[in-house]
Tab-separated table of C-alpha atoms in Angstrom:
chain	number	residue	atom	x	y	z
A	1	MET	CA	101.929	57.009	124.412
A	2	SER	CA	102.612	53.289	123.903
A	3	CYS	CA	103.619	53.047	127.530
A	4	LEU	CA	100.258	54.444	128.689
A	5	LEU	CA	98.468	52.155	126.187
A	6	LEU	CA	100.243	49.049	127.520
A	7	THR	CA	99.607	50.109	131.201
A	8	GLY	CA	95.887	50.522	130.528
A	9	LEU	CA	95.704	47.131	128.776
A	10	GLY	CA	97.600	45.412	131.507
A	11	SER	CA	95.356	46.864	134.243
A	12	MET	CA	92.212	45.948	132.396
A	13	MET	CA	93.254	42.313	132.015
A	14	GLY	CA	92.876	41.758	135.730
A	15	THR	CA	89.509	43.491	135.783
A	16	LEU	CA	88.307	41.615	132.816
A	17	GLU	CA	89.412	38.270	134.153
A	18	GLY	CA	87.607	38.900	137.379
A	19	VAL	CA	84.293	39.380	135.539
A	20	LEU	CA	84.831	36.402	133.213
A	21	THR	CA	85.828	34.079	136.055
A	22	ALA	CA	82.661	34.912	138.021
A	23	ILE	CA	80.403	34.351	134.987
A	24	PHE	CA	82.191	31.217	133.920
A	25	ASP	CA	82.225	29.600	137.405
A	26	MET	CA	78.517	30.343	137.939
A	27	ASN	CA	77.670	28.416	134.821
A	28	LEU	CA	75.493	31.227	133.542
A	29	VAL	CA	76.469	30.435	129.969
A	30	THR	CA	77.529	26.797	129.881
A	31	TRP	CA	77.061	26.547	125.993
A	32	MET	CA	79.631	29.300	125.321
A	33	LYS	CA	83.395	28.991	125.081
A	34	LYS	CA	85.370	31.266	127.375
A	35	TRP	CA	87.042	33.143	124.477
A	36	MET	CA	83.578	33.880	123.063
A	37	LEU	CA	82.390	35.218	126.380
A	38	ALA	CA	85.539	37.374	126.592
A	39	GLY	CA	84.808	38.753	123.115
A	40	ILE	CA	81.255	39.668	124.017
A	41	VAL	CA	82.192	41.375	127.302
A	42	CYS	CA	85.031	43.280	125.532
A	43	PHE	CA	82.572	44.368	122.723
A	44	LEU	CA	79.928	45.550	125.245
A	45	SER	CA	82.649	47.399	127.234
A	46	LEU	CA	83.722	48.992	124.015
A	47	ILE	CA	80.198	50.244	123.251
A	48	VAL	CA	79.907	51.711	126.854
A	49	GLY	CA	83.353	53.291	126.590
A	50	ILE	CA	82.510	55.143	123.383
A	51	ILE	CA	80.589	57.778	125.355
A	52	PHE	CA	83.883	58.746	127.057
A	53	THR	CA	85.406	59.698	123.707
A	54	THR	CA	82.599	62.138	122.733
A	55	GLY	CA	82.595	65.826	123.274
A	56	ALA	CA	80.900	65.258	126.609
A	57	GLY	CA	83.252	62.429	127.619
A	58	GLN	CA	84.854	64.445	130.394
A	59	TYR	CA	81.407	64.876	132.124
A	60	TRP	CA	80.646	61.143	131.811
A	61	VAL	CA	84.003	60.267	133.294
A	62	SER	CA	83.267	62.517	136.239
A	63	LEU	CA	79.787	61.049	136.683
A	64	PHE	CA	81.031	57.407	136.521
A	65	ASP	CA	84.065	58.115	138.795
A	66	SER	CA	81.836	59.619	141.448
A	67	PHE	CA	78.954	57.269	141.528
A	68	ALA	CA	80.023	53.966	139.917
A	69	ALA	CA	83.268	53.699	141.850
A	70	THR	CA	83.721	56.056	144.839
A	71	PHE	CA	80.161	55.833	146.248
A	72	GLY	CA	79.763	52.118	145.478
A	73	LEU	CA	83.031	51.138	147.060
A	74	SER	CA	82.262	52.800	150.366
A	75	VAL	CA	78.905	50.941	150.564
A	76	VAL	CA	80.524	47.627	149.550
A	77	ALA	CA	83.251	48.076	152.280
A	78	LEU	CA	80.591	48.753	154.874
A	79	PHE	CA	78.721	45.561	153.794
A	80	GLU	CA	81.908	43.581	153.962
A	81	MET	CA	82.601	44.599	157.524
A	82	ILE	CA	79.013	43.936	158.616
A	83	GLY	CA	78.993	40.568	156.955
A	84	VAL	CA	82.337	39.271	158.199
A	85	MET	CA	82.116	40.743	161.835
A	86	TYR	CA	78.425	40.293	162.584
A	87	ILE	CA	77.019	37.685	160.209
A	88	TYR	CA	79.907	35.265	159.759
A	89	GLY	CA	81.007	36.277	163.303
A	90	HIS	CA	84.173	37.857	164.657
A	91	LYS	CA	84.914	34.730	166.694
A	92	ARG	CA	84.884	32.368	163.791
A	93	PHE	CA	86.885	34.985	161.729
A	94	SER	CA	89.559	35.205	164.589
A	95	SER	CA	89.685	31.379	164.669
A	96	ASP	CA	90.252	31.197	160.935
A	97	LEU	CA	93.144	33.700	161.285
A	98	GLU	CA	94.566	31.643	164.164
A	99	MET	CA	94.463	28.537	162.126
A	100	MET	CA	96.285	30.303	159.189
A	101	VAL	CA	98.878	32.444	161.027
A	102	GLY	CA	99.190	30.633	164.353
A	103	GLU	CA	97.741	33.312	166.731
A	104	LYS	CA	94.468	35.216	167.326
A	105	PRO	CA	94.227	38.924	166.470
A	106	GLY	CA	94.832	41.307	169.395
A	107	ILE	CA	92.398	43.564	171.128
A	108	TYR	CA	93.343	46.452	168.776
A	109	TRP	CA	92.317	44.565	165.652
A	110	GLN	CA	89.140	43.280	167.359
A	111	VAL	CA	87.992	46.759	168.280
A	112	THR	CA	88.974	48.150	164.910
A	113	TRP	CA	87.220	45.529	162.836
A	114	ARG	CA	84.062	45.375	165.036
A	115	PHE	CA	83.457	48.961	165.897
A	116	ILE	CA	85.825	51.579	164.605
A	117	GLY	CA	85.932	50.453	160.956
A	118	PRO	CA	82.149	50.015	160.509
A	119	LEU	CA	81.586	53.334	162.238
A	120	ILE	CA	83.914	55.179	160.011
A	121	MET	CA	82.502	53.711	156.792
A	122	LEU	CA	78.969	54.512	158.010
A	123	ILE	CA	80.043	58.181	158.691
A	124	VAL	CA	81.542	58.312	155.201
A	125	PHE	CA	78.402	56.868	153.639
A	126	ILE	CA	76.021	59.159	155.433
A	127	SER	CA	78.145	62.310	154.802
A	128	THR	CA	78.345	61.380	151.042
A	129	LEU	CA	74.632	60.819	150.886
A	130	VAL	CA	73.888	64.098	152.702
A	131	GLY	CA	76.304	65.931	150.487
A	132	CYS	CA	74.625	64.628	147.345
A	133	ILE	CA	71.194	65.589	148.636
A	134	MET	CA	72.108	69.119	149.792
A	135	ASN	CA	74.482	69.976	146.843
A	136	PRO	CA	73.053	69.459	143.340
A	137	LEU	CA	75.186	67.692	140.863
A	138	GLU	CA	77.222	70.245	138.854
A	139	TYR	CA	79.907	70.220	136.173
A	140	ASP	CA	82.396	72.783	134.943
A	141	ALA	CA	81.357	74.224	131.619
A	142	TYR	CA	83.329	76.772	129.575
A	143	SER	CA	81.551	80.090	129.150
A	144	VAL	CA	82.467	82.043	126.011
A	145	GLU	CA	80.980	85.326	127.386
A	146	ILE	CA	83.369	85.468	130.359
A	147	ALA	CA	86.096	83.143	129.059
A	148	ALA	CA	86.090	81.108	132.164
A	149	LEU	CA	84.663	77.831	133.685
A	150	VAL	CA	81.282	78.148	135.301
A	151	LYS	CA	79.182	75.666	137.313
A	152	GLN	CA	76.261	74.102	135.504
A	153	PRO	CA	73.745	71.578	136.993
A	154	TYR	CA	73.478	68.165	135.425
A	155	PRO	CA	70.150	67.572	133.704
A	156	ALA	CA	67.504	65.416	135.362
A	157	TRP	CA	68.160	62.405	133.207
A	158	ALA	CA	71.938	62.521	134.069
A	159	VAL	CA	70.987	62.586	137.812
A	160	ALA	CA	68.875	59.508	137.125
A	161	VAL	CA	71.860	57.810	135.448
A	162	ALA	CA	74.030	58.653	138.409
A	163	LEU	CA	71.552	57.104	140.873
A	164	LEU	CA	71.293	54.023	138.691
A	165	LEU	CA	75.057	53.683	138.656
A	166	ALA	CA	75.224	54.035	142.508
A	167	ILE	CA	72.461	51.538	143.130
A	168	THR	CA	73.658	48.903	140.671
A	169	SER	CA	77.200	48.961	142.192
A	170	PHE	CA	76.001	47.481	145.496
A	171	ALA	CA	72.498	46.156	144.780
A	172	PRO	CA	73.586	42.486	144.361
A	173	ILE	CA	74.625	42.418	148.030
A	174	PRO	CA	71.227	43.022	149.568
A	175	LEU	CA	69.487	41.131	146.789
A	176	VAL	CA	71.500	37.948	147.396
A	177	ALA	CA	71.115	38.399	151.201
A	178	PHE	CA	67.372	38.567	150.647
A	179	LEU	CA	67.436	35.377	148.507
A	180	ARG	CA	69.563	33.504	151.063
A	181	TYR	CA	67.484	34.653	154.037
A	182	PHE	CA	64.178	33.465	152.600
A	183	ASN	CA	65.875	30.445	150.928
A	184	ILE	CA	64.637	31.350	147.434
A	185	THR	CA	66.810	28.788	145.721
A	186	LYS	CA	64.808	28.759	142.538
A	187	VAL	CA	65.906	32.294	141.810
A	188	GLU	CA	69.415	32.166	143.124
A	189	MET	CA	71.611	29.591	141.268
A	190	ASP	CA	73.173	26.935	143.370
A	191	ILE	CA	76.901	27.499	142.983
A	192	PRO	CA	78.545	25.867	146.041
A	193	ALA	CA	81.898	25.425	144.297
A	194	SER	CA	82.315	29.078	143.446
A	195	VAL	CA	80.953	30.529	146.664
A	196	LYS	CA	82.292	28.055	149.245
A	197	ARG	CA	85.455	27.141	147.369
A	198	MET	CA	85.051	23.485	148.465
A	199	ASN	CA	85.439	21.992	144.970
A	200	THR	CA	87.274	22.703	141.718
A	201	THR	CA	85.612	25.257	139.437
A	202	PRO	CA	86.130	25.515	135.688
A	203	SER	CA	88.680	28.421	136.070
A	204	THR	CA	90.664	26.617	138.764
A	205	ALA	CA	90.657	23.163	137.128
A	206	ALA	CA	93.886	23.757	135.165
A	207	ILE	CA	95.689	25.127	138.247
A	208	MET	CA	94.563	22.165	140.417
A	209	ASN	CA	95.657	19.702	137.740
A	210	ASN	CA	99.062	21.301	137.445
A	211	GLN	CA	99.500	21.135	141.274
A	212	GLU	CA	98.483	17.496	141.303
A	213	ASN	CA	100.940	16.731	138.549
A	214	ASP	CA	103.680	18.516	140.530
A	215	ASP	CA	102.833	16.589	143.705
A	216	ASP	CA	102.893	13.302	141.696
A	217	GLU	CA	106.293	14.111	140.248
A	218	GLY	CA	107.623	15.060	143.649
A	219	SER	CA	106.398	11.826	145.145
A	220	ASP	CA	107.996	9.793	142.284
A	221	ASP	CA	111.286	11.611	142.744
A	222	SER	CA	111.318	10.945	146.487
A	223	GLY	CA	110.482	7.313	145.962
A	224	HIS	CA	113.260	6.951	143.385
A	225	ASN	CA	115.759	8.606	145.793
A	226	SER	CA	114.731	6.346	148.588
A	227	GLU	CA	115.257	3.211	146.446
A	228	VAL	CA	118.755	4.618	145.442
């Protein structure tokens, strides 16, 4: 039991840090300390997680797993491929890889990234969407009369929650694209350090300082050795 608890805590630290870093680097709450922000996020997550411990927790887990994770990830992956290959450009992406690894990707990777990958993700997205429309959302409920599990449809409000989960998981992508395209800078916050990674952000300042200190120590050691 303790092993499962520690495993869950360890996996959640990375997820939590990803959320905190994004909020902290975007300067959304400049007046708040990072430990305070972490406490608030953990408390809100605790409130949301309480529904999974109720008698209907199993049904909520199934709903969240199907629409907040699986469906959203397929849409995000499709947007990523389109953004990198057709907006950023496959030529620029190949040049970046050549700069980093020393050679350009071959024809196999070019065809896979530009055509096969987006096509597969589009088919997965469309098939999932069609399946949700044609097959109503159902859950397994125990029937006392026949002493077996039977299929029961989710109520209308649960279907609305499922749609909300699915939309909110990928809604920021088209929203930010809309703001960028029409240059609505008053709505979208200007965060060049976090998005473009050209400058030091609050979460990376300590790392950069440690690296600079190591470089200074290395240069001092080399200068001392040359004098000797």
